[in-house]
Structures are given as C-alpha cells and as structure tokens.
Amino acid sequence: MKTWKKRTKAVHAGIRRSQYNEVSEAIYLTQGFVYDTAEAAEARFIQSGDDEFIYARYGNPTIAMFEDRIAAMEGAEDGFATASGMAAVSGALTSMLRAGDHVVSARALFGSCLYILEEVLTRFGVEVTFVDGTDLAAWEAAIRPDTKAVFFESVSNPTLEVIDIAAVSKLAHAVGAVVILDNVFATPVFSDAIAQGANVVVYSATKHIDGQGRALGGIILGTKEFIRGTVEPYMKHTGGSMSPFTAWMMLKGLETIELRVRAQAETASMIATALESDGQLTQVIYPGLETHPQHALTKAQMGAGGTVLSIDAGSQAAAFKLLNALEIITISNNLGDAKSIATHPATTTHQRLSEETRAALGITPGLVRLSIGLEDPDDLLADLRAAIAGL
Ligand SMILES: *Cc1c(COP(=O)(O)O)cnc(C)c1O
C-alpha cells in the first residue's frame, strides 16, 4: 500500500471487510461492542488493539476505515475523525496546549478559527501572537524560544493568500514548535503538507471530502504518538467524535475526490483566466493566475490553484447585483461542493469582523468568493459573464 499513488489509496486504503466480504464499506451503526467475557472487557479497557473497539465516541470500524484512508492519502501516520472541521481545529489546538503556552498564528483565518485562537485559547491563559502569514520576517520575529505551536491556513479564506508551509515549518521547528495547518483550500488532492514540514494537518471534511454538501465532518492528521497520545484522549472524553454514518459518507467521498477536485480546479483556472482577460472586474484573485503574488509558491507547494477564486465587483451594490443575476451559481456559504457557490464574505461569513479588520484582510465590499463545482465549465463562465455584463 505504501507505494500506491493517492488515487489508488483513495479507493482502497483502510478497508476493513467483515466475515461477509462486502465490496462497499459497511456502515457499523453501533455505539457499543460486545465482549465474550468479563475478563475480555477488562482487558480491552486496559489496552485495545487496532481492530478492537469499546464505544463509538472512542472509535468504530467505519470511522477507523475513514481515518486510515485519509491518513494514507496525506502521508500521515494516523488520524482522528471529528464531528466537524471546527471540532478538528479546536481539538488539535486544545488537546496539546495549556495555560502559559505561546502560539503564533496567521491573522487571515476562517472566522471560527479566529474565535478559537482569539477568544477560547486566550481565556484559558494561552498567549497568541497574530502575524501576516505571507511575511516570513513577521513569523521569524514572532516565534520565540518558548513558542509551542504555529497555526495557519495554507490558503487563506477568502483572499486566497498562499503561505509557505516549508519556510514557516523551518522557523517553527528551529524552536521545537508544532506546526498545525488548516489545509481546507489545498484539499487532500493538492496537499503534500507533511512532506513539506507540517506536523499536524486538519481538514473540514464538510468541504471537498464530502464534496456534495451533505454532512459536517473533520479530521486531525499527524504522528501516531500525537493522534493516539494527545488528540484521542482529549477528543474521546470531550465528545467531538464523528458519527459512523458520516464516516461512511466521507469514505465514499474520498473514492471520487481526485476526479472531482481536479475537474473543479481546472474549471476554476479557466474561469479565472477568462474573467481576468475580459477586464470587466476590479480584481480577479486566483492562486493559479500568473498575476497572483504567490503564483510560483502555489505551483511548487500545491501544483494547482485550487477550486476557489475571488472576484471584486467594485462595490457592495455591484457585488449584490452580480450575485442576484446568477442563474446556475447558487448563493450560499459552503465550498468544495459539486454545486458552484457564490458568497459575499463582507456581509455573511466575515460580517462579525470590524470594518478596519476586513480592510486589513483585503475583504473589500465588492469581493465575491466563488467555489467552483462540477457543472459544465462553459455554462458557468456564461453565467458569470451574463451577470457581469449587467453591472
Ligand atoms: C469550513 C472551514 C472550517 C470549519 O469547518 P466545519 O466543517 O464547517 O466545522 C475550518 N477552516 C476552514 C478553512 C474552513 O473553510
């Protein structure tokens, strides 16, 4: 299995067949497991093996299949599946930090990630320093000999800044800090984050892993020691585990993720290139475009620009007019879905931020985030061009 490519692992890794030898992974909708004897129960609570389960909050065969499959794809030793992406982000951080610890984080974060770092961790006595994630000198200045962890999104939402995983990891490792990466926008398909230096990789499985807008989920990936020694005890006692039914959906999502995400990224690239050359918009932001400030880094780190692009219509009124004119692309706030989705960050996902913070992060009133789905690329471009023509 170690020599398999990602696409093969996405279909076969982690499979556990029952005595019936089913082809499709079984859904074990059971919260508990039976022991043959009282002695066997006692033994399992002392030490349970890879295929020995106690309670679904601790683990379950369907959940274990999902954990093993995505860990294999990511090149991580192990993984712990969680109820949502936020359970994964908060679990990865809180399981390893204690009062008095210091963390350095990129400032451009998904709103809920910012809440964990700014409100939750600091309330429990963790000191957090925020930096401009694209500025390596700022990381270097903020990381201290006592820094325990660094946290960032490899591609920021919604302004699509790309952060240098290898360079930040090098700075963090020099002081023994753990690199925790929220890798949603890179997706498991375009990620080589562990090889590039990240110690812990977190995904919201809600996005590209499900890929069809059905369920919330998340995964924390890392070394066996970190996952089983630090994350599992915290997650199993605090209750953020994934449900077996969700794990089955995510397993099925992984089988097709390579095909979906590569098709979505190709369409995103085509649309970004076309809209940029049309010249009708104030700005087109896509890491795959040559005009993107981190274009070279994107190519080296991810090999592709991803499935999301952002456009600036110039004003909130223009952005709203554009959104309301779209016929195929739906107005919502998920991303990575088969359905293309348009979001106005300033009034929805990033509404809670102050105007100054939004300005500092580049979230302008005219900014529209486009998550490109699986529709026909020409139909999507025509939908956008028609909406833009009406401005
Ligand atoms: C969506 C998202 C999350 C949170 O995931 P949920 O599954 O919604 O809890 C965290 N980080 C990033 C970058 C996201 O896009």
mmCIF file of C-alpha atoms and ligand atoms in Angstrom:
data_model
loop_
_atom_site.group_PDB
_atom_site.id
_atom_site.type_symbol
_atom_site.label_atom_id
_atom_site.label_comp_id
_atom_site.label_asym_id
_atom_site.label_seq_id
_atom_site.Cartn_x
_atom_site.Cartn_y
_atom_site.Cartn_z
ATOM 1 C CA MET A 1 0.000 0.000 0.000
ATOM 2 C CA LYS A 2 2.910 2.381 0.765
ATOM 3 C CA THR A 3 3.915 2.513 -2.930
ATOM 4 C CA TRP A 4 0.355 3.223 -4.146
ATOM 5 C CA LYS A 5 -0.421 6.625 -5.602
ATOM 6 C CA LYS A 6 -3.001 8.868 -3.942
ATOM 7 C CA ARG A 7 -5.825 7.868 -6.316
ATOM 8 C CA THR A 8 -5.395 4.193 -5.508
ATOM 9 C CA LYS A 9 -5.258 4.878 -1.776
ATOM 10 C CA ALA A 10 -8.431 6.991 -2.102
ATOM 11 C CA VAL A 11 -10.301 3.884 -3.276
ATOM 12 C CA HIS A 12 -8.659 1.050 -1.326
ATOM 13 C CA ALA A 13 -6.728 2.265 1.744
ATOM 14 C CA GLY A 14 -8.011 1.452 5.210
ATOM 15 C CA ILE A 15 -10.642 -1.072 4.121
ATOM 16 C CA ARG A 16 -11.855 -3.476 6.831
ATOM 17 C CA ARG A 17 -14.032 -6.295 5.496
ATOM 18 C CA SER A 18 -16.436 -8.219 7.691
ATOM 19 C CA GLN A 19 -16.909 -12.014 7.501
ATOM 20 C CA TYR A 20 -19.295 -11.360 4.535
ATOM 21 C CA ASN A 21 -16.521 -9.901 2.349
ATOM 22 C CA GLU A 22 -18.669 -6.982 1.188
ATOM 23 C CA VAL A 23 -17.291 -4.848 -1.676
ATOM 24 C CA SER A 24 -18.584 -1.485 -0.449
ATOM 25 C CA GLU A 25 -17.503 -0.455 3.051
ATOM 26 C CA ALA A 26 -20.019 -1.482 5.734
ATOM 27 C CA ILE A 27 -21.692 1.125 7.951
ATOM 28 C CA TYR A 28 -21.397 -0.047 11.544
ATOM 29 C CA LEU A 29 -24.235 1.889 13.137
ATOM 30 C CA THR A 30 -23.418 0.722 16.618
ATOM 31 C CA GLN A 31 -22.378 2.768 19.598
ATOM 32 C CA GLY A 32 -21.098 -0.246 21.568
ATOM 33 C CA PHE A 33 -19.331 -3.605 21.190
ATOM 34 C CA VAL A 34 -19.897 -6.943 22.966
ATOM 35 C CA TYR A 35 -17.200 -8.730 24.962
ATOM 36 C CA ASP A 36 -17.232 -12.544 25.250
ATOM 37 C CA THR A 37 -16.306 -12.493 28.920
ATOM 38 C CA ALA A 38 -15.865 -10.074 31.800
ATOM 39 C CA GLU A 39 -12.137 -10.700 31.545
ATOM 40 C CA ALA A 40 -12.181 -9.716 27.849
ATOM 41 C CA ALA A 41 -13.965 -6.452 28.719
ATOM 42 C CA GLU A 42 -11.388 -5.713 31.402
ATOM 43 C CA ALA A 43 -8.526 -6.486 29.006
ATOM 44 C CA ARG A 44 -9.935 -4.237 26.288
ATOM 45 C CA PHE A 45 -10.213 -1.276 28.676
ATOM 46 C CA ILE A 46 -6.589 -1.778 29.714
ATOM 47 C CA GLN A 47 -5.301 -1.950 26.130
ATOM 48 C CA SER A 48 -7.312 -2.216 22.929
ATOM 49 C CA GLY A 49 -5.740 -3.307 19.662
ATOM 50 C CA ASP A 50 -6.225 -1.817 16.186
ATOM 51 C CA ASP A 51 -9.424 -3.699 15.464
ATOM 52 C CA GLU A 52 -10.842 -3.731 18.992
ATOM 53 C CA PHE A 53 -13.449 -1.123 19.811
ATOM 54 C CA ILE A 54 -15.103 0.000 23.051
ATOM 55 C CA TYR A 55 -17.569 2.793 22.341
ATOM 56 C CA ALA A 56 -18.225 4.875 19.202
ATOM 57 C CA ARG A 57 -17.023 8.061 20.889
ATOM 58 C CA TYR A 58 -13.633 6.305 21.178
ATOM 59 C CA GLY A 59 -13.711 4.638 17.760
ATOM 60 C CA ASN A 60 -15.756 2.430 15.428
ATOM 61 C CA PRO A 61 -14.852 0.250 12.406
ATOM 62 C CA THR A 62 -16.401 2.596 9.801
ATOM 63 C CA ILE A 63 -14.735 5.620 11.401
ATOM 64 C CA ALA A 64 -11.410 3.742 11.545
ATOM 65 C CA MET A 65 -11.660 2.992 7.805
ATOM 66 C CA PHE A 66 -12.101 6.715 7.062
ATOM 67 C CA GLU A 67 -9.234 7.688 9.388
ATOM 68 C CA ASP A 68 -6.866 5.145 7.855
ATOM 69 C CA ARG A 69 -7.820 6.020 4.271
ATOM 70 C CA ILE A 70 -7.258 9.762 4.570
ATOM 71 C CA ALA A 71 -4.111 9.301 6.673
ATOM 72 C CA ALA A 72 -2.691 7.100 3.898
ATOM 73 C CA MET A 73 -3.559 9.703 1.258
ATOM 74 C CA GLU A 74 -1.962 12.516 3.273
ATOM 75 C CA GLY A 75 1.138 10.509 4.189
ATOM 76 C CA ALA A 76 0.329 10.837 7.895
ATOM 77 C CA GLU A 77 0.839 8.019 10.403
ATOM 78 C CA ASP A 78 -2.654 8.322 11.879
ATOM 79 C CA GLY A 79 -5.828 10.370 12.061
ATOM 80 C CA PHE A 80 -8.760 11.142 14.369
ATOM 81 C CA ALA A 81 -12.145 11.861 12.742
ATOM 82 C CA THR A 82 -14.261 14.616 14.278
ATOM 83 C CA ALA A 83 -17.854 15.848 14.179
ATOM 84 C CA SER A 84 -16.957 18.960 12.155
ATOM 85 C CA GLY A 85 -13.992 20.896 10.837
ATOM 86 C CA MET A 86 -14.167 23.154 13.865
ATOM 87 C CA ALA A 87 -14.071 20.167 16.251
ATOM 88 C CA ALA A 88 -10.838 19.218 14.431
ATOM 89 C CA VAL A 89 -9.278 22.706 14.657
ATOM 90 C CA SER A 90 -10.223 23.226 18.309
ATOM 91 C CA GLY A 91 -9.312 19.631 19.220
ATOM 92 C CA ALA A 92 -5.869 19.820 17.590
ATOM 93 C CA LEU A 93 -5.059 23.043 19.459
ATOM 94 C CA THR A 94 -6.695 22.484 22.850
ATOM 95 C CA SER A 95 -5.530 18.895 23.221
ATOM 96 C CA MET A 96 -1.869 19.983 23.158
ATOM 97 C CA LEU A 97 -1.887 23.463 24.773
ATOM 98 C CA ARG A 98 -2.009 24.586 28.393
ATOM 99 C CA ALA A 99 -2.066 27.902 30.275
ATOM 100 C CA GLY A 100 1.147 29.865 29.790
ATOM 101 C CA ASP A 101 1.902 28.428 26.338
ATOM 102 C CA HIS A 102 2.639 30.711 23.387
ATOM 103 C CA VAL A 103 1.164 30.289 19.884
ATOM 104 C CA VAL A 104 1.874 32.208 16.690
ATOM 105 C CA SER A 105 -0.952 32.307 14.154
ATOM 106 C CA ALA A 106 -1.599 33.860 10.756
ATOM 107 C CA ARG A 107 -4.146 36.684 11.044
ATOM 108 C CA ALA A 108 -6.147 35.823 7.915
ATOM 109 C CA LEU A 109 -8.310 32.982 9.266
ATOM 110 C CA PHE A 110 -11.752 31.478 8.816
ATOM 111 C CA GLY A 111 -13.991 33.284 11.349
ATOM 112 C CA SER A 112 -14.473 30.310 13.688
ATOM 113 C CA CYS A 113 -10.736 29.532 13.671
ATOM 114 C CA LEU A 114 -10.101 33.147 14.677
ATOM 115 C CA TYR A 115 -12.616 32.718 17.539
ATOM 116 C CA ILE A 116 -10.749 29.648 18.868
ATOM 117 C CA LEU A 117 -7.388 31.447 18.821
ATOM 118 C CA GLU A 118 -8.525 34.914 19.880
ATOM 119 C CA GLU A 119 -11.282 34.098 22.393
ATOM 120 C CA VAL A 120 -11.071 30.484 23.584
ATOM 121 C CA LEU A 121 -7.322 29.845 23.904
ATOM 122 C CA THR A 122 -6.614 33.255 25.469
ATOM 123 C CA ARG A 123 -9.457 32.710 28.001
ATOM 124 C CA PHE A 124 -7.540 29.661 29.240
ATOM 125 C CA GLY A 125 -4.238 31.531 29.513
ATOM 126 C CA VAL A 126 -2.629 30.751 26.155
ATOM 127 C CA GLU A 127 -0.809 33.730 24.640
ATOM 128 C CA VAL A 128 -1.436 34.170 20.902
ATOM 129 C CA THR A 129 0.566 36.418 18.553
ATOM 130 C CA PHE A 130 -1.007 37.161 15.163
ATOM 131 C CA VAL A 131 1.116 37.827 12.079
ATOM 132 C CA ASP A 132 0.695 38.476 8.361
ATOM 133 C CA GLY A 133 1.063 34.870 7.206
ATOM 134 C CA THR A 134 2.745 35.739 3.897
ATOM 135 C CA ASP A 135 5.506 37.743 5.659
ATOM 136 C CA LEU A 136 8.289 35.331 6.684
ATOM 137 C CA ALA A 137 10.117 38.082 8.591
ATOM 138 C CA ALA A 138 6.970 38.581 10.696
ATOM 139 C CA TRP A 139 6.852 34.850 11.517
ATOM 140 C CA GLU A 140 10.544 34.914 12.420
ATOM 141 C CA ALA A 141 10.075 37.928 14.685
ATOM 142 C CA ALA A 142 7.010 36.446 16.437
ATOM 143 C CA ILE A 143 8.279 32.885 17.024
ATOM 144 C CA ARG A 144 10.028 32.689 20.419
ATOM 145 C CA PRO A 145 12.164 30.007 22.056
ATOM 146 C CA ASP A 146 9.104 29.079 24.160
ATOM 147 C CA THR A 147 6.584 29.015 21.263
ATOM 148 C CA LYS A 148 4.643 25.727 21.447
ATOM 149 C CA ALA A 149 2.703 25.829 18.189
ATOM 150 C CA VAL A 150 2.141 27.785 14.996
ATOM 151 C CA PHE A 151 -1.208 27.772 13.218
ATOM 152 C CA PHE A 152 -2.245 28.879 9.743
ATOM 153 C CA GLU A 153 -4.446 28.147 6.756
ATOM 154 C CA SER A 154 -2.213 27.182 3.815
ATOM 155 C CA VAL A 155 -4.511 29.208 1.534
ATOM 156 C CA SER A 156 -6.465 31.925 3.313
ATOM 157 C CA ASN A 157 -10.200 32.445 3.023
ATOM 158 C CA PRO A 158 -11.486 34.459 1.097
ATOM 159 C CA THR A 159 -8.483 36.456 -0.141
ATOM 160 C CA LEU A 160 -6.539 33.335 -1.205
ATOM 161 C CA GLU A 161 -3.116 34.275 0.122
ATOM 162 C CA VAL A 162 -0.784 31.278 -0.004
ATOM 163 C CA ILE A 163 1.500 30.635 2.961
ATOM 164 C CA ASP A 164 4.865 28.919 2.552
ATOM 165 C CA ILE A 165 4.493 25.670 4.549
ATOM 166 C CA ALA A 166 8.165 24.640 4.250
ATOM 167 C CA ALA A 167 9.554 28.055 5.256
ATOM 168 C CA VAL A 168 7.208 28.583 8.231
ATOM 169 C CA SER A 169 7.786 24.982 9.377
ATOM 170 C CA LYS A 170 11.552 25.523 9.299
ATOM 171 C CA LEU A 171 11.234 28.580 11.563
ATOM 172 C CA ALA A 172 8.866 26.741 13.920
ATOM 173 C CA HIS A 173 10.959 23.577 14.101
ATOM 174 C CA ALA A 174 14.065 25.601 14.993
ATOM 175 C CA VAL A 175 12.427 26.250 18.409
ATOM 176 C CA GLY A 176 10.654 22.871 18.617
ATOM 177 C CA ALA A 177 7.182 24.295 17.924
ATOM 178 C CA VAL A 178 4.467 22.088 16.425
ATOM 179 C CA VAL A 179 3.131 23.201 13.007
ATOM 180 C CA ILE A 180 -0.654 22.863 12.850
ATOM 181 C CA LEU A 181 -2.120 23.515 9.421
ATOM 182 C CA ASP A 182 -5.730 24.065 8.362
ATOM 183 C CA ASN A 183 -5.486 22.740 4.815
ATOM 184 C CA VAL A 184 -9.072 23.020 3.544
ATOM 185 C CA PHE A 185 -8.385 25.128 0.435
ATOM 186 C CA ALA A 186 -5.428 22.955 -0.668
ATOM 187 C CA THR A 187 -7.621 19.824 -0.314
ATOM 188 C CA PRO A 188 -6.050 16.361 0.246
ATOM 189 C CA VAL A 189 -5.583 16.210 -3.568
ATOM 190 C CA PHE A 190 -3.159 19.147 -3.824
ATOM 191 C CA SER A 191 -1.541 18.628 -0.413
ATOM 192 C CA ASP A 192 1.932 17.375 0.324
ATOM 193 C CA ALA A 193 1.960 19.248 3.625
ATOM 194 C CA ILE A 194 3.503 16.574 5.873
ATOM 195 C CA ALA A 195 6.456 16.138 3.496
ATOM 196 C CA GLN A 196 6.746 19.940 3.349
ATOM 197 C CA GLY A 197 7.085 20.163 7.139
ATOM 198 C CA ALA A 198 3.638 20.358 8.759
ATOM 199 C CA ASN A 199 3.308 18.177 11.865
ATOM 200 C CA VAL A 200 -0.477 18.245 12.111
ATOM 201 C CA VAL A 201 -2.870 18.679 9.167
ATOM 202 C CA VAL A 202 -6.525 19.459 9.756
ATOM 203 C CA TYR A 203 -9.403 19.305 7.259
ATOM 204 C CA SER A 204 -13.018 20.274 7.382
ATOM 205 C CA ALA A 205 -14.369 17.136 5.653
ATOM 206 C CA THR A 206 -17.574 19.125 5.122
ATOM 207 C CA LYS A 207 -15.899 20.747 2.128
ATOM 208 C CA HIS A 208 -14.171 18.737 -0.656
ATOM 209 C CA ILE A 209 -14.026 15.365 1.184
ATOM 210 C CA ASP A 210 -17.814 15.012 1.279
ATOM 211 C CA GLY A 211 -17.924 17.291 -1.750
ATOM 212 C CA GLN A 212 -21.673 17.047 -2.101
ATOM 213 C CA GLY A 213 -22.901 19.293 0.678
ATOM 214 C CA ARG A 214 -24.436 16.545 2.835
ATOM 215 C CA ALA A 215 -22.663 16.332 6.171
ATOM 216 C CA LEU A 216 -20.364 18.075 8.636
ATOM 217 C CA GLY A 217 -17.104 16.362 9.483
ATOM 218 C CA GLY A 218 -13.425 16.869 10.177
ATOM 219 C CA ILE A 219 -10.123 15.060 10.545
ATOM 220 C CA ILE A 220 -6.918 15.647 12.521
ATOM 221 C CA LEU A 221 -3.843 14.006 10.940
ATOM 222 C CA GLY A 222 -0.391 13.578 12.487
ATOM 223 C CA THR A 223 2.020 11.120 14.037
ATOM 224 C CA LYS A 224 0.673 8.046 15.813
ATOM 225 C CA GLU A 225 2.058 9.443 19.057
ATOM 226 C CA PHE A 226 0.272 12.801 18.644
ATOM 227 C CA ILE A 227 -3.039 11.323 17.436
ATOM 228 C CA ARG A 228 -3.323 8.436 19.923
ATOM 229 C CA GLY A 229 -1.355 10.003 22.799
ATOM 230 C CA THR A 230 -2.585 13.619 22.724
ATOM 231 C CA VAL A 231 -5.647 14.020 20.475
ATOM 232 C CA GLU A 232 -7.569 10.789 21.169
ATOM 233 C CA PRO A 233 -7.730 11.093 24.971
ATOM 234 C CA TYR A 234 -8.942 14.695 24.628
ATOM 235 C CA MET A 235 -11.481 14.033 21.840
ATOM 236 C CA LYS A 236 -12.908 10.830 23.298
ATOM 237 C CA HIS A 237 -13.595 12.478 26.641
ATOM 238 C CA THR A 238 -14.865 15.822 25.296
ATOM 239 C CA GLY A 239 -17.213 14.253 22.734
ATOM 240 C CA GLY A 240 -16.338 15.720 19.329
ATOM 241 C CA SER A 241 -16.193 12.374 17.502
ATOM 242 C CA MET A 242 -17.567 11.717 14.014
ATOM 243 C CA SER A 243 -20.664 9.549 13.577
ATOM 244 C CA PRO A 244 -20.242 6.180 11.770
ATOM 245 C CA PHE A 245 -22.808 7.169 9.136
ATOM 246 C CA THR A 246 -20.882 10.362 8.378
ATOM 247 C CA ALA A 247 -17.619 8.396 8.224
ATOM 248 C CA TRP A 248 -19.181 6.129 5.585
ATOM 249 C CA MET A 249 -20.247 9.166 3.512
ATOM 250 C CA MET A 250 -16.744 10.617 3.799
ATOM 251 C CA LEU A 251 -15.190 7.273 2.743
ATOM 252 C CA LYS A 252 -17.363 7.367 -0.368
ATOM 253 C CA GLY A 253 -16.373 10.998 -0.903
ATOM 254 C CA LEU A 254 -12.689 10.068 -0.834
ATOM 255 C CA GLU A 255 -13.215 7.491 -3.613
ATOM 256 C CA THR A 256 -14.039 10.263 -6.080
ATOM 257 C CA ILE A 257 -12.186 13.250 -4.575
ATOM 258 C CA GLU A 258 -9.281 13.168 -7.050
ATOM 259 C CA LEU A 259 -11.576 13.296 -10.068
ATOM 260 C CA ARG A 260 -13.882 15.925 -8.583
ATOM 261 C CA VAL A 261 -11.257 18.307 -7.233
ATOM 262 C CA ARG A 262 -9.051 18.166 -10.334
ATOM 263 C CA ALA A 263 -12.057 18.901 -12.573
ATOM 264 C CA GLN A 264 -13.197 21.733 -10.266
ATOM 265 C CA ALA A 265 -9.694 23.251 -10.183
ATOM 266 C CA GLU A 266 -9.400 23.091 -13.978
ATOM 267 C CA THR A 267 -12.703 24.922 -14.361
ATOM 268 C CA ALA A 268 -11.697 27.476 -11.697
ATOM 269 C CA SER A 269 -8.465 28.133 -13.577
ATOM 270 C CA MET A 270 -10.266 28.503 -16.907
ATOM 271 C CA ILE A 271 -12.837 30.906 -15.411
ATOM 272 C CA ALA A 272 -10.218 32.991 -13.563
ATOM 273 C CA THR A 273 -8.134 33.337 -16.734
ATOM 274 C CA ALA A 274 -11.163 34.282 -18.844
ATOM 275 C CA LEU A 275 -12.550 36.827 -16.349
ATOM 276 C CA GLU A 276 -9.139 38.407 -15.905
ATOM 277 C CA SER A 277 -8.650 38.848 -19.649
ATOM 278 C CA ASP A 278 -12.234 40.179 -20.045
ATOM 279 C CA GLY A 279 -11.045 43.071 -17.862
ATOM 280 C CA GLN A 280 -14.538 43.952 -16.603
ATOM 281 C CA LEU A 281 -13.858 43.381 -12.891
ATOM 282 C CA THR A 282 -11.805 45.415 -10.402
ATOM 283 C CA GLN A 283 -9.824 42.294 -9.497
ATOM 284 C CA VAL A 284 -9.672 38.529 -10.090
ATOM 285 C CA ILE A 285 -7.819 36.606 -7.367
ATOM 286 C CA TYR A 286 -6.789 33.012 -8.035
ATOM 287 C CA PRO A 287 -3.534 31.405 -6.841
ATOM 288 C CA GLY A 288 -3.161 29.710 -10.244
ATOM 289 C CA LEU A 289 -3.038 33.041 -12.117
ATOM 290 C CA GLU A 290 0.374 34.416 -13.047
ATOM 291 C CA THR A 291 -0.699 37.780 -11.617
ATOM 292 C CA HIS A 292 -1.166 36.234 -8.128
ATOM 293 C CA PRO A 293 1.636 37.380 -5.762
ATOM 294 C CA GLN A 294 2.334 33.792 -4.639
ATOM 295 C CA HIS A 295 1.920 32.164 -8.062
ATOM 296 C CA ALA A 296 5.349 30.487 -8.027
ATOM 297 C CA LEU A 297 4.886 29.264 -4.445
ATOM 298 C CA THR A 298 1.435 27.890 -5.347
ATOM 299 C CA LYS A 299 2.887 25.898 -8.242
ATOM 300 C CA ALA A 300 5.675 24.477 -6.080
ATOM 301 C CA GLN A 301 3.525 23.797 -2.998
ATOM 302 C CA MET A 302 0.198 22.631 -4.487
ATOM 303 C CA GLY A 303 0.788 22.097 -8.212
ATOM 304 C CA ALA A 304 -2.574 23.774 -8.963
ATOM 305 C CA GLY A 305 -4.557 26.832 -7.916
ATOM 306 C CA GLY A 306 -7.429 25.039 -6.157
ATOM 307 C CA THR A 307 -11.192 25.159 -6.591
ATOM 308 C CA VAL A 308 -11.933 28.652 -5.256
ATOM 309 C CA LEU A 309 -11.449 32.079 -6.807
ATOM 310 C CA SER A 310 -12.434 35.534 -5.608
ATOM 311 C CA ILE A 311 -13.546 38.459 -7.743
ATOM 312 C CA ASP A 312 -14.034 42.114 -6.872
ATOM 313 C CA ALA A 313 -17.054 43.750 -8.479
ATOM 314 C CA GLY A 314 -16.004 47.202 -7.201
ATOM 315 C CA SER A 315 -18.718 47.887 -4.597
ATOM 316 C CA GLN A 316 -21.241 46.084 -2.404
ATOM 317 C CA ALA A 317 -24.076 47.223 -4.693
ATOM 318 C CA ALA A 318 -22.308 45.769 -7.732
ATOM 319 C CA ALA A 319 -21.472 42.543 -5.858
ATOM 320 C CA PHE A 320 -25.138 42.100 -4.817
ATOM 321 C CA LYS A 321 -26.346 42.848 -8.368
ATOM 322 C CA LEU A 322 -23.913 40.249 -9.722
ATOM 323 C CA LEU A 323 -24.958 37.628 -7.146
ATOM 324 C CA ASN A 324 -28.659 38.210 -7.786
ATOM 325 C CA ALA A 325 -28.200 37.881 -11.557
ATOM 326 C CA LEU A 326 -26.535 34.443 -11.384
ATOM 327 C CA GLU A 327 -28.746 31.622 -12.651
ATOM 328 C CA ILE A 328 -26.626 28.497 -12.179
ATOM 329 C CA ILE A 329 -24.257 29.504 -9.391
ATOM 330 C CA THR A 330 -26.132 29.486 -6.081
ATOM 331 C CA ILE A 331 -25.780 31.990 -3.247
ATOM 332 C CA SER A 332 -24.638 30.078 -0.159
ATOM 333 C CA ASN A 333 -21.596 29.796 2.102
ATOM 334 C CA ASN A 334 -20.238 26.256 1.760
ATOM 335 C CA LEU A 335 -17.329 25.498 -0.554
ATOM 336 C CA GLY A 336 -15.890 22.442 -2.280
ATOM 337 C CA ASP A 337 -19.404 21.339 -3.252
ATOM 338 C CA ALA A 338 -20.408 19.774 -6.600
ATOM 339 C CA LYS A 339 -22.679 22.813 -6.965
ATOM 340 C CA SER A 340 -20.925 26.106 -7.670
ATOM 341 C CA ILE A 341 -21.473 28.572 -4.845
ATOM 342 C CA ALA A 342 -21.058 32.356 -4.628
ATOM 343 C CA THR A 343 -20.521 34.071 -1.268
ATOM 344 C CA HIS A 344 -20.325 37.755 -0.289
ATOM 345 C CA PRO A 345 -17.850 37.500 2.632
ATOM 346 C CA ALA A 346 -18.192 41.089 3.913
ATOM 347 C CA THR A 347 -21.916 40.687 4.712
ATOM 348 C CA THR A 348 -22.011 36.965 5.590
ATOM 349 C CA THR A 349 -19.033 34.813 6.664
ATOM 350 C CA HIS A 350 -16.894 37.804 7.719
ATOM 351 C CA GLN A 351 -19.732 40.106 8.849
ATOM 352 C CA ARG A 352 -18.664 39.836 12.522
ATOM 353 C CA LEU A 353 -15.281 41.467 11.857
ATOM 354 C CA SER A 354 -14.853 45.224 12.195
ATOM 355 C CA GLU A 355 -14.592 47.290 9.025
ATOM 356 C CA GLU A 356 -10.915 48.001 9.789
ATOM 357 C CA THR A 357 -10.123 44.280 10.212
ATOM 358 C CA ARG A 358 -11.925 43.457 6.972
ATOM 359 C CA ALA A 359 -9.954 46.182 5.186
ATOM 360 C CA ALA A 360 -6.677 44.895 6.676
ATOM 361 C CA LEU A 361 -7.503 41.380 5.449
ATOM 362 C CA GLY A 362 -8.407 42.620 1.961
ATOM 363 C CA ILE A 363 -12.101 41.732 2.328
ATOM 364 C CA THR A 364 -13.457 44.624 0.270
ATOM 365 C CA PRO A 365 -17.196 45.452 -0.073
ATOM 366 C CA GLY A 366 -17.130 44.250 -3.699
ATOM 367 C CA LEU A 367 -15.433 40.910 -3.022
ATOM 368 C CA VAL A 368 -17.308 37.757 -4.090
ATOM 369 C CA ARG A 369 -15.913 34.283 -3.366
ATOM 370 C CA LEU A 370 -16.673 31.645 -5.995
ATOM 371 C CA SER A 371 -16.425 27.954 -5.134
ATOM 372 C CA ILE A 372 -16.364 26.200 -8.475
ATOM 373 C CA GLY A 373 -18.366 22.983 -8.769
ATOM 374 C CA LEU A 374 -18.805 20.202 -11.270
ATOM 375 C CA GLU A 375 -21.127 21.872 -13.782
ATOM 376 C CA ASP A 376 -20.085 22.353 -17.420
ATOM 377 C CA PRO A 377 -17.266 24.953 -17.429
ATOM 378 C CA ASP A 378 -18.753 26.870 -20.393
ATOM 379 C CA ASP A 379 -22.135 27.149 -18.672
ATOM 380 C CA LEU A 380 -20.503 28.560 -15.540
ATOM 381 C CA LEU A 381 -18.458 31.109 -17.479
ATOM 382 C CA ALA A 382 -21.522 32.166 -19.477
ATOM 383 C CA ASP A 383 -23.495 32.566 -16.209
ATOM 384 C CA LEU A 384 -20.786 34.807 -14.744
ATOM 385 C CA ARG A 385 -20.276 36.816 -17.943
ATOM 386 C CA ALA A 386 -24.008 37.494 -18.220
ATOM 387 C CA ALA A 387 -24.126 38.666 -14.587
ATOM 388 C CA ILE A 388 -21.037 40.850 -15.047
ATOM 389 C CA ALA A 389 -22.445 42.363 -18.277
ATOM 390 C CA GLY A 390 -25.439 43.591 -16.278
ATOM 391 C CA LEU A 391 -23.289 45.696 -13.934
HETATM 392 C C1 LIG B 1 -15.234 25.410 6.722
HETATM 393 C C2 LIG B 1 -13.915 25.627 7.325
HETATM 394 C C3 LIG B 1 -13.667 25.265 8.661
HETATM 395 C C4 LIG B 1 -14.739 24.708 9.565
HETATM 396 O O1 LIG B 1 -15.277 23.510 9.128
HETATM 397 P P1 LIG B 1 -16.740 22.979 9.561
HETATM 398 O O2 LIG B 1 -16.795 21.625 8.985
HETATM 399 O O3 LIG B 1 -17.724 23.936 8.969
HETATM 400 O O4 LIG B 1 -16.776 22.998 11.052
HETATM 401 C C5 LIG B 1 -12.414 25.485 9.166
HETATM 402 N N1 LIG B 1 -11.432 26.035 8.416
HETATM 403 C C6 LIG B 1 -11.631 26.388 7.120
HETATM 404 C C7 LIG B 1 -10.522 26.980 6.345
HETATM 405 C C8 LIG B 1 -12.880 26.198 6.533
HETATM 406 O O5 LIG B 1 -13.092 26.551 5.259
#
